[in-house]
Every structure is written in C-alpha cells, then in structure tokens.
mmCIF file of C-alpha atoms in Angstrom:
data_model
loop_
_atom_site.group_PDB
_atom_site.id
_atom_site.type_symbol
_atom_site.label_atom_id
_atom_site.label_comp_id
_atom_site.label_asym_id
_atom_site.label_seq_id
_atom_site.Cartn_x
_atom_site.Cartn_y
_atom_site.Cartn_z
ATOM 1 C CA MET A 1 90.210 101.859 81.107
ATOM 2 C CA GLU A 2 86.412 101.668 80.636
ATOM 3 C CA GLU A 3 85.876 101.836 84.404
ATOM 4 C CA SER A 4 88.153 104.881 84.574
ATOM 5 C CA LYS A 5 85.877 106.750 82.158
ATOM 6 C CA LYS A 6 83.038 106.223 84.634
ATOM 7 C CA GLY A 7 84.976 107.971 87.385
ATOM 8 C CA ARG A 8 86.986 105.252 89.094
ATOM 9 C CA LYS A 9 90.732 105.640 88.661
ATOM 10 C CA THR A 10 92.486 102.453 87.584
ATOM 11 C CA VAL A 11 95.585 101.201 89.389
ATOM 12 C CA ASP A 12 98.599 99.034 88.563
ATOM 13 C CA VAL A 13 101.170 97.973 91.164
ATOM 14 C CA VAL A 14 104.942 97.722 90.558
ATOM 15 C CA ILE A 15 107.250 95.788 92.900
ATOM 16 C CA PRO A 16 111.028 95.377 92.395
ATOM 17 C CA VAL A 17 112.090 92.053 93.937
ATOM 18 C CA TYR A 18 115.458 90.568 94.901
ATOM 19 C CA LYS A 19 115.877 87.414 97.002
ATOM 20 C CA ALA A 20 112.427 87.857 98.499
ATOM 21 C CA GLY A 21 111.385 86.170 101.735
ATOM 22 C CA ASP A 22 108.272 85.641 103.828
ATOM 23 C CA GLU A 23 107.420 89.349 103.800
ATOM 24 C CA PHE A 24 106.886 89.217 100.053
ATOM 25 C CA VAL A 25 104.274 86.489 100.390
ATOM 26 C CA LYS A 26 102.472 88.537 103.039
ATOM 27 C CA LEU A 27 102.587 91.546 100.716
ATOM 28 C CA LEU A 28 101.008 89.592 97.859
ATOM 29 C CA GLN A 29 98.358 88.173 100.156
ATOM 30 C CA GLY A 30 97.603 91.685 101.403
ATOM 31 C CA LEU A 31 97.242 92.990 97.859
ATOM 32 C CA ALA A 32 94.913 90.124 96.952
ATOM 33 C CA LYS A 33 92.525 91.247 99.721
ATOM 34 C CA GLN A 34 92.393 94.943 98.841
ATOM 35 C CA SER A 35 88.989 96.618 98.712
ATOM 36 C CA TYR A 36 90.037 98.623 95.634
ATOM 37 C CA PRO A 37 90.634 96.662 92.401
ATOM 38 C CA ILE A 38 94.165 96.301 91.055
ATOM 39 C CA GLU A 39 94.407 95.823 87.291
ATOM 40 C CA LYS A 40 97.893 94.301 87.183
ATOM 41 C CA ILE A 41 100.852 93.620 89.486
ATOM 42 C CA VAL A 42 104.158 94.027 87.635
ATOM 43 C CA ILE A 43 107.121 92.288 89.266
ATOM 44 C CA MET A 44 110.664 93.296 88.322
ATOM 45 C CA ASN A 45 112.647 90.378 89.702
ATOM 46 C CA THR A 46 116.434 90.518 89.922
ATOM 47 C CA GLY A 47 117.906 87.029 89.453
ATOM 48 C CA LYS A 48 115.588 84.422 87.945
ATOM 49 C CA GLU A 49 117.220 81.741 90.104
ATOM 50 C CA TYR A 50 115.777 83.387 93.220
ATOM 51 C CA TRP A 51 112.204 83.456 91.947
ATOM 52 C CA LYS A 52 109.624 80.913 93.170
ATOM 53 C CA GLU A 53 106.831 80.093 90.753
ATOM 54 C CA SER A 54 104.558 79.355 93.719
ATOM 55 C CA TRP A 55 104.426 83.104 94.377
ATOM 56 C CA GLU A 56 102.546 83.569 91.114
ATOM 57 C CA ARG A 57 99.594 81.689 92.584
ATOM 58 C CA GLU A 58 99.130 84.251 95.361
ATOM 59 C CA VAL A 59 97.474 86.794 93.039
ATOM 60 C CA PRO A 60 95.726 86.229 89.697
ATOM 61 C CA ASN A 61 96.951 89.319 87.883
ATOM 62 C CA MET A 62 100.740 89.091 88.258
ATOM 63 C CA GLU A 63 103.231 89.684 85.447
ATOM 64 C CA VAL A 64 106.883 88.814 86.137
ATOM 65 C CA HIS A 65 109.924 90.222 84.330
ATOM 66 C CA HIS A 66 113.395 88.914 85.170
ATOM 67 C CA ILE A 67 116.571 91.001 85.000
ATOM 68 C CA GLU A 68 120.193 90.455 85.999
ATOM 69 C CA LYS A 69 121.705 92.163 89.014
ATOM 70 C CA SER A 70 123.971 94.226 86.759
ATOM 71 C CA GLU A 71 120.861 95.597 85.025
ATOM 72 C CA PHE A 72 119.099 96.821 88.159
ATOM 73 C CA ASP A 73 118.787 100.576 88.522
ATOM 74 C CA HIS A 74 116.748 102.262 91.265
ATOM 75 C CA GLY A 75 115.043 104.646 88.877
ATOM 76 C CA GLY A 76 115.535 102.863 85.552
ATOM 77 C CA THR A 77 114.098 99.507 86.612
ATOM 78 C CA ARG A 78 110.980 101.130 88.020
ATOM 79 C CA ASP A 79 110.658 103.287 84.913
ATOM 80 C CA GLU A 80 110.913 100.171 82.738
ATOM 81 C CA ALA A 81 108.135 98.565 84.798
ATOM 82 C CA VAL A 82 105.806 101.476 84.052
ATOM 83 C CA GLY A 83 106.140 100.525 80.395
ATOM 84 C CA TYR A 84 104.642 97.118 81.204
ATOM 85 C CA CYS A 85 101.631 98.687 82.896
ATOM 86 C CA CYS A 86 98.324 98.934 81.040
ATOM 87 C CA GLN A 87 98.000 102.704 80.689
ATOM 88 C CA GLU A 88 96.247 102.907 84.040
ATOM 89 C CA ASP A 89 95.561 106.200 85.813
ATOM 90 C CA ILE A 90 97.750 105.469 88.846
ATOM 91 C CA VAL A 91 100.912 103.410 89.308
ATOM 92 C CA LEU A 92 101.571 102.253 92.869
ATOM 93 C CA PHE A 93 105.181 101.387 93.696
ATOM 94 C CA MET A 94 105.990 99.149 96.648
ATOM 95 C CA THR A 95 109.036 97.335 97.982
ATOM 96 C CA GLN A 96 109.015 93.601 98.611
ATOM 97 C CA ASP A 97 108.969 93.999 102.404
ATOM 98 C CA ALA A 98 106.102 96.514 102.710
ATOM 99 C CA ILE A 99 103.066 94.693 104.105
ATOM 100 C CA PRO A 100 99.611 96.299 103.844
ATOM 101 C CA ALA A 101 98.202 96.997 107.308
ATOM 102 C CA ASP A 102 94.606 96.493 106.144
ATOM 103 C CA THR A 103 92.417 95.979 103.083
ATOM 104 C CA HIS A 104 92.035 99.706 102.345
ATOM 105 C CA LEU A 105 95.638 100.639 101.469
ATOM 106 C CA VAL A 106 95.070 101.082 97.724
ATOM 107 C CA GLU A 107 91.691 102.724 98.268
ATOM 108 C CA ASN A 108 93.085 105.302 100.681
ATOM 109 C CA LEU A 109 96.043 106.174 98.472
ATOM 110 C CA THR A 110 93.845 106.519 95.398
ATOM 111 C CA GLU A 111 91.487 108.825 97.278
ATOM 112 C CA ALA A 112 94.284 111.382 97.598
ATOM 113 C CA PHE A 113 94.142 112.002 93.836
ATOM 114 C CA GLU A 114 90.656 113.467 94.119
ATOM 115 C CA ASN A 115 92.606 116.681 94.679
ATOM 116 C CA ASP A 116 93.597 117.584 91.114
ATOM 117 C CA LYS A 117 96.827 119.218 92.255
ATOM 118 C CA VAL A 118 98.084 115.988 93.898
ATOM 119 C CA LYS A 119 100.234 113.917 91.554
ATOM 120 C CA ALA A 120 101.882 111.641 94.132
ATOM 121 C CA ALA A 121 100.752 110.094 97.415
ATOM 122 C CA TYR A 122 102.712 107.995 99.890
ATOM 123 C CA ALA A 123 101.681 105.806 102.793
ATOM 124 C CA ARG A 124 102.423 105.814 106.485
ATOM 125 C CA GLN A 125 105.058 103.253 107.517
ATOM 126 C CA LEU A 126 104.375 101.441 110.773
ATOM 127 C CA PRO A 127 107.127 99.623 112.694
ATOM 128 C CA ASN A 128 107.329 95.837 112.574
ATOM 129 C CA SER A 129 107.010 93.904 115.820
ATOM 130 C CA ASP A 130 110.796 93.434 116.068
ATOM 131 C CA CYS A 131 111.548 97.129 115.555
ATOM 132 C CA ARG A 132 113.936 98.638 118.111
ATOM 133 C CA ILE A 133 112.848 101.550 120.305
ATOM 134 C CA ILE A 134 114.869 104.256 118.553
ATOM 135 C CA GLU A 135 113.828 103.169 115.071
ATOM 136 C CA ARG A 136 110.238 102.870 116.273
ATOM 137 C CA TYR A 137 110.329 106.524 117.299
ATOM 138 C CA THR A 138 111.967 107.469 113.989
ATOM 139 C CA ARG A 139 108.997 105.880 112.192
ATOM 140 C CA SER A 140 106.573 108.061 114.146
ATOM 141 C CA PHE A 141 108.727 111.152 113.474
ATOM 142 C CA ASN A 142 108.852 110.628 109.714
ATOM 143 C CA TYR A 143 105.358 109.147 109.386
ATOM 144 C CA PRO A 144 103.035 110.891 111.864
ATOM 145 C CA LYS A 145 99.335 110.180 112.402
ATOM 146 C CA THR A 146 98.235 113.339 110.614
ATOM 147 C CA SER A 147 97.972 113.520 106.819
ATOM 148 C CA ARG A 148 99.328 116.492 104.913
ATOM 149 C CA ILE A 149 99.442 117.826 101.357
ATOM 150 C CA LYS A 150 102.804 119.408 100.501
ATOM 151 C CA SER A 151 103.519 121.956 97.784
ATOM 152 C CA LEU A 152 106.130 124.584 96.931
ATOM 153 C CA GLU A 153 104.495 126.947 99.422
ATOM 154 C CA ASP A 154 105.605 124.630 102.253
ATOM 155 C CA LEU A 155 109.304 124.795 101.377
ATOM 156 C CA PRO A 156 110.142 127.637 103.827
ATOM 157 C CA GLU A 157 108.519 125.678 106.679
ATOM 158 C CA LEU A 158 109.367 122.069 105.853
ATOM 159 C CA GLY A 159 112.653 122.443 104.002
ATOM 160 C CA ILE A 160 113.836 119.205 102.458
ATOM 161 C CA LYS A 161 110.884 117.285 103.943
ATOM 162 C CA THR A 162 108.724 119.043 101.349
ATOM 163 C CA PHE A 163 110.188 116.559 98.869
ATOM 164 C CA PHE A 164 109.898 113.541 101.138
ATOM 165 C CA CYS A 165 108.140 110.646 99.409
ATOM 166 C CA SER A 166 108.963 106.966 99.839
ATOM 167 C CA ASN A 167 108.714 104.284 97.169
ATOM 168 C CA VAL A 168 108.309 101.751 99.948
ATOM 169 C CA CYS A 169 104.666 102.540 99.201
ATOM 170 C CA ALA A 170 103.909 105.496 96.930
ATOM 171 C CA ALA A 171 101.369 106.081 94.167
ATOM 172 C CA TYR A 172 101.878 108.341 91.158
ATOM 173 C CA ASP A 173 99.596 109.923 88.595
ATOM 174 C CA ARG A 174 100.503 108.160 85.338
ATOM 175 C CA LEU A 175 100.064 111.136 83.001
ATOM 176 C CA ALA A 176 102.134 113.473 85.198
ATOM 177 C CA TYR A 177 104.802 110.775 85.545
ATOM 178 C CA GLU A 178 105.158 110.486 81.774
ATOM 179 C CA LYS A 179 104.999 114.256 81.273
ATOM 180 C CA LEU A 180 107.888 114.824 83.690
ATOM 181 C CA GLY A 181 109.979 111.979 82.267
ATOM 182 C CA GLY A 182 109.583 109.553 85.161
ATOM 183 C CA PHE A 183 112.262 108.561 87.641
ATOM 184 C CA PRO A 184 115.855 109.601 86.912
ATOM 185 C CA LEU A 185 117.972 106.923 85.243
ATOM 186 C CA HIS A 186 121.271 105.735 86.705
ATOM 187 C CA THR A 187 120.664 107.296 90.097
ATOM 188 C CA ILE A 188 122.382 105.801 93.118
ATOM 189 C CA PHE A 189 119.382 106.014 95.421
ATOM 190 C CA ASN A 190 116.553 108.332 96.412
ATOM 191 C CA GLU A 191 114.759 108.250 93.053
ATOM 192 C CA ASP A 192 111.458 108.896 94.836
ATOM 193 C CA MET A 193 112.528 112.195 96.410
ATOM 194 C CA ILE A 194 114.246 113.357 93.228
ATOM 195 C CA TYR A 195 111.047 112.839 91.249
ATOM 196 C CA ALA A 196 108.978 114.372 94.069
ATOM 197 C CA GLY A 197 111.218 117.436 93.920
ATOM 198 C CA HIS A 198 110.526 117.790 90.205
ATOM 199 C CA LEU A 199 106.793 117.530 90.892
ATOM 200 C CA ILE A 200 106.928 120.221 93.542
ATOM 201 C CA HIS A 201 108.992 122.583 91.402
ATOM 202 C CA LYS A 202 106.490 122.150 88.558
ATOM 203 C CA GLY A 203 103.705 123.395 90.836
ATOM 204 C CA TYR A 204 102.120 120.067 91.728
ATOM 205 C CA ALA A 205 101.540 118.645 95.227
ATOM 206 C CA ILE A 206 102.393 115.468 97.149
ATOM 207 C CA ALA A 207 99.986 113.889 99.629
ATOM 208 C CA TYR A 208 101.170 112.143 102.756
ATOM 209 C CA THR A 209 98.217 109.835 103.409
ATOM 210 C CA ALA A 210 98.396 108.661 107.013
ATOM 211 C CA LYS A 211 95.373 106.367 106.796
ATOM 212 C CA ALA A 212 97.100 104.369 104.044
ATOM 213 C CA ARG A 213 99.402 102.177 106.114
ATOM 214 C CA VAL A 214 102.056 99.514 105.594
ATOM 215 C CA TYR A 215 104.284 97.671 108.021
ATOM 216 C CA HIS A 216 107.895 98.387 107.162
ATOM 217 C CA SER A 217 110.990 98.970 109.269
ATOM 218 C CA HIS A 218 114.655 97.954 109.534
ATOM 219 C CA ASN A 219 117.105 97.697 112.415
ATOM 220 C CA TYR A 220 120.154 99.074 110.619
ATOM 221 C CA GLY A 221 123.538 99.024 112.312
ATOM 222 C CA ASN A 222 125.989 101.922 112.393
ATOM 223 C CA ILE A 223 127.863 100.980 109.215
ATOM 224 C CA GLN A 224 124.618 100.445 107.315
ATOM 225 C CA GLN A 225 123.426 103.874 108.404
ATOM 226 C CA LEU A 226 126.693 105.430 107.268
ATOM 227 C CA LYS A 227 126.353 103.820 103.833
ATOM 228 C CA ARG A 228 122.697 104.788 103.397
ATOM 229 C CA ASN A 229 123.420 108.397 104.287
ATOM 230 C CA PHE A 230 126.455 108.430 102.018
ATOM 231 C CA ASP A 231 124.287 107.355 99.076
ATOM 232 C CA LEU A 232 121.572 109.808 100.103
ATOM 233 C CA ALA A 233 124.040 112.696 100.015
ATOM 234 C CA VAL A 234 125.452 111.581 96.651
ATOM 235 C CA SER A 235 121.925 111.613 95.219
ATOM 236 C CA GLN A 236 121.458 115.180 96.425
ATOM 237 C CA VAL A 237 124.787 116.386 95.065
ATOM 238 C CA THR A 238 124.108 114.862 91.644
ATOM 239 C CA HIS A 239 120.683 116.504 91.422
ATOM 240 C CA PRO A 240 121.254 120.174 92.269
ATOM 241 C CA GLU A 241 118.165 121.124 90.256
ATOM 242 C CA VAL A 242 116.162 119.722 93.181
ATOM 243 C CA PHE A 243 118.345 119.969 96.282
ATOM 244 C CA ALA A 244 120.576 123.004 95.750
ATOM 245 C CA ASN A 245 120.540 125.393 98.725
ATOM 246 C CA ILE A 246 118.297 123.047 100.746
ATOM 247 C CA LYS A 247 119.993 121.580 103.811
ATOM 248 C CA SER A 248 119.208 118.199 105.377
ATOM 249 C CA GLU A 249 121.301 118.612 108.515
ATOM 250 C CA ASN A 250 118.738 120.690 110.417
ATOM 251 C CA GLU A 251 116.095 117.995 110.064
ATOM 252 C CA GLY A 252 118.575 115.382 111.288
ATOM 253 C CA ILE A 253 119.469 117.456 114.332
ATOM 254 C CA ARG A 254 115.788 117.944 115.133
ATOM 255 C CA LEU A 255 115.247 114.171 114.973
ATOM 256 C CA VAL A 256 118.153 113.504 117.356
ATOM 257 C CA LYS A 257 116.879 116.066 119.866
ATOM 258 C CA ARG A 258 113.326 114.734 119.725
ATOM 259 C CA THR A 259 114.519 111.135 120.075
ATOM 260 C CA ALA A 260 116.748 111.986 123.040
ATOM 261 C CA ALA A 261 113.832 113.713 124.766
ATOM 262 C CA TYR A 262 111.631 110.704 124.060
ATOM 263 C CA LEU A 263 114.163 108.247 125.531
ATOM 264 C CA CYS A 264 114.332 110.324 128.694
ATOM 265 C CA ALA A 265 110.539 110.582 128.875
ATOM 266 C CA ILE A 266 110.146 106.783 128.756
ATOM 267 C CA HIS A 267 112.940 106.376 131.328
ATOM 268 C CA LYS A 268 115.462 104.669 129.051
ATOM 269 C CA PRO A 269 118.424 107.097 129.182
ATOM 270 C CA TRP A 270 120.916 104.234 128.795
ATOM 271 C CA LEU A 271 119.988 104.215 125.082
ATOM 272 C CA LEU A 272 121.294 107.760 124.621
ATOM 273 C CA PRO A 273 124.942 106.718 123.922
ATOM 274 C CA TYR A 274 123.762 104.418 121.134
ATOM 275 C CA LEU A 275 121.539 107.176 119.729
ATOM 276 C CA PHE A 276 124.445 109.633 119.603
ATOM 277 C CA LEU A 277 126.844 107.043 118.150
ATOM 278 C CA ASN A 278 124.353 105.968 115.493
ATOM 279 C CA SER A 279 123.597 109.594 114.641
ATOM 280 C CA GLY A 280 127.321 110.262 114.364
ATOM 281 C CA PHE A 281 127.674 107.497 111.770
ATOM 282 C CA LYS A 282 124.728 108.945 109.835
ATOM 283 C CA PHE A 283 126.285 112.409 109.877
ATOM 284 C CA LEU A 284 129.711 111.096 108.844
ATOM 285 C CA GLY A 285 128.200 109.179 105.949
ATOM 286 C CA TYR A 286 126.256 112.228 104.843
ATOM 287 C CA ARG A 287 129.271 114.536 104.923
ATOM 288 C CA LEU A 288 131.402 112.012 103.036
ATOM 289 C CA GLY A 289 128.683 111.698 100.418
ATOM 290 C CA LYS A 290 128.509 115.456 100.009
ATOM 291 C CA ALA A 291 132.247 115.466 99.284
ATOM 292 C CA TYR A 292 132.319 112.274 97.201
ATOM 293 C CA ARG A 293 133.915 113.983 94.176
ATOM 294 C CA ARG A 294 137.038 114.602 96.260
ATOM 295 C CA LEU A 295 137.259 111.062 97.632
ATOM 296 C CA PRO A 296 139.437 108.250 96.235
ATOM 297 C CA LYS A 297 137.558 105.440 94.473
ATOM 298 C CA TRP A 298 138.548 102.854 97.088
ATOM 299 C CA LEU A 299 136.946 104.922 99.854
ATOM 300 C CA ILE A 300 133.778 105.457 97.838
ATOM 301 C CA ARG A 301 133.413 101.700 97.377
ATOM 302 C CA ILE A 302 133.705 101.216 101.143
ATOM 303 C CA CYS A 303 131.113 103.894 101.906
ATOM 304 C CA THR A 304 128.397 102.990 99.408
ATOM 305 C CA MET A 305 125.599 100.415 99.487
ATOM 306 C CA ASN A 306 125.332 100.521 95.694
ATOM 307 C CA LYS A 307 128.603 99.340 94.161
ATOM 308 C CA GLU A 308 126.858 98.613 90.838
ATOM 309 C CA TYR A 309 126.129 102.335 90.486
ATOM 310 C CA TRP A 310 129.792 103.199 90.770
ATOM 311 C CA THR A 311 130.707 100.539 88.210
ATOM 312 C CA PHE A 312 128.554 102.494 85.769
ATOM 313 C CA LYS A 313 129.731 105.930 86.958
ATOM 314 C CA MET A 314 133.432 105.215 87.106
#
C-alpha cells in the first residue's frame, strides 16, 4: 500500500474459474502485459481436478483457491475472494473468458476512479471473431463507443440500464465495497447489477469506460437465452430494494427494434425470423422468472441455468 499513499491506486484481480480453456490462458497472458501494475491475481477455481498447474507460470503473482461445485455462489465466491486480496484500493473482477484487448485495460479502468463519486467501473465488451451478426450488434448496443458516468439522476432517462454493470470485467472501490457489504450472498445470478443498484441508491456513481476493452461474446441458442433471462428475472424479483417499479421490458423492445432496423440496413432481412424467435424465448424466460414463485419446482429446474441455487433455496 506504500505506492497507494503516493497517489497511485493499487489493484488486485479476482477471477472465478471452472473448466477453463484456451481463453483463460490468453486472459492471463494479457494481464501479464498490462501497463498498470497488478498486486495479486486471486483465482477461485471450482473443481481442483480441472486445474492445470502450468497456468500458474503465466503470471508471477497468482494465488489459487480451490472450491467444490456445490460451494460456488455467484456473489459469495467473489466476496470470499475479496478476503484473500491484500487490502488494495481497487478490486477488478473478470471472468475466465474475458481477454484484454490491449495493455491498457487496467490503467483505463483505474483512471475512472479519479472521479471521487465513482465507486465502480466496467469495461466495453467487444465481439469475438466467431460472434454471429445479431449478437455482434447486441454487443455494440450494450457497450457503445462512448463512455458514460451513471448516477441516480440518470434513472428517469436510462431506467434499468442505470444499474448495468458487468463482472465480465468490472472494477470496484474496495472501501465502498466493504462499506456496502459486498455482493449479495446466495443470489442466482446478476450479482453485479444488484450491487451496482445499491451503489446508485447510496448516491455513488458507476463509470462505463469504453476505452477499457475486453473481447467477450457468446452465441447462445434459444433455450440458453430463455434460461439466462429466467435467472435474470428471478434475481430482480428477489431484490425489490433495487429493482422494484423498474421495468426491463422496454429496453428489450428497444433492442429488438434497433436490431431489426440494422439487419434491414445491411441487407440481411432473412435473419429477422431468427431475431424474433430468439427474442420470444428471451421474453418467455423473463416472464416465467418474474412469476417463479407460482411455478412448480420441476418447471423451475427446467428453466434455470443455476440448479445449485435452487438446491439451496428449496
């Protein structure tokens, strides 16, 4: 912390890992080349049998903690990892498949905290080379080229996107994190937005930092989209202190309209049926999640991506 006293904020990185692949190696290599120093990289690995010791040679400052799959919790595991950090100023959370786009990722995210009101900052997510056209446009919709600082004053304009913050690559002020109690424990999903909502309601701000960039995208199928949106809706229902009276549907409709216009503009109207079908699965999943308390347990288990959560809840 001596450097921090001289004005430079210190940074630790936390990465939950499960059955990692080639992307994880690229992530570690990208972190090793960062222009801004990283004090420690804390790995929370699920399943020791899936861990390769060779990965530990990619960076010199890695600390690995192994847990069982039954112990993993979206918020709780990340919160536990913060306890292994070295009391640094900023904790940067990443997922195992987020690859830094350049050597200035950590530097650019840390710069956002020069604004004293900012207590969280998240990076722009660029599509991978294999990303499909519709998902590629979705990336640009959710992660535009222009940076923005969001606070409670933006709620009338941005709605639920005021709370948008992605732990694919997001940095948090350590003191504020501890003051607010960290990520919620035993949450099904969406721990980043839940915590971001608490930040906003406490009068702090979140920075979307477009010049901090990672490559990250998925080509989810219809059923996967249904399950993700089911879990998303459950997370909102179980945290009314953040999401009560704030609708997500309008933002989804706006995305569909914009995407449809884009497909027509690039002369690919044959993709419209897939767009509408995929959007229909998203909407169905979301509505089912909103009503999950009235659903039978067997249907919940079909709709969710996080069966371990329901084992705890039921």
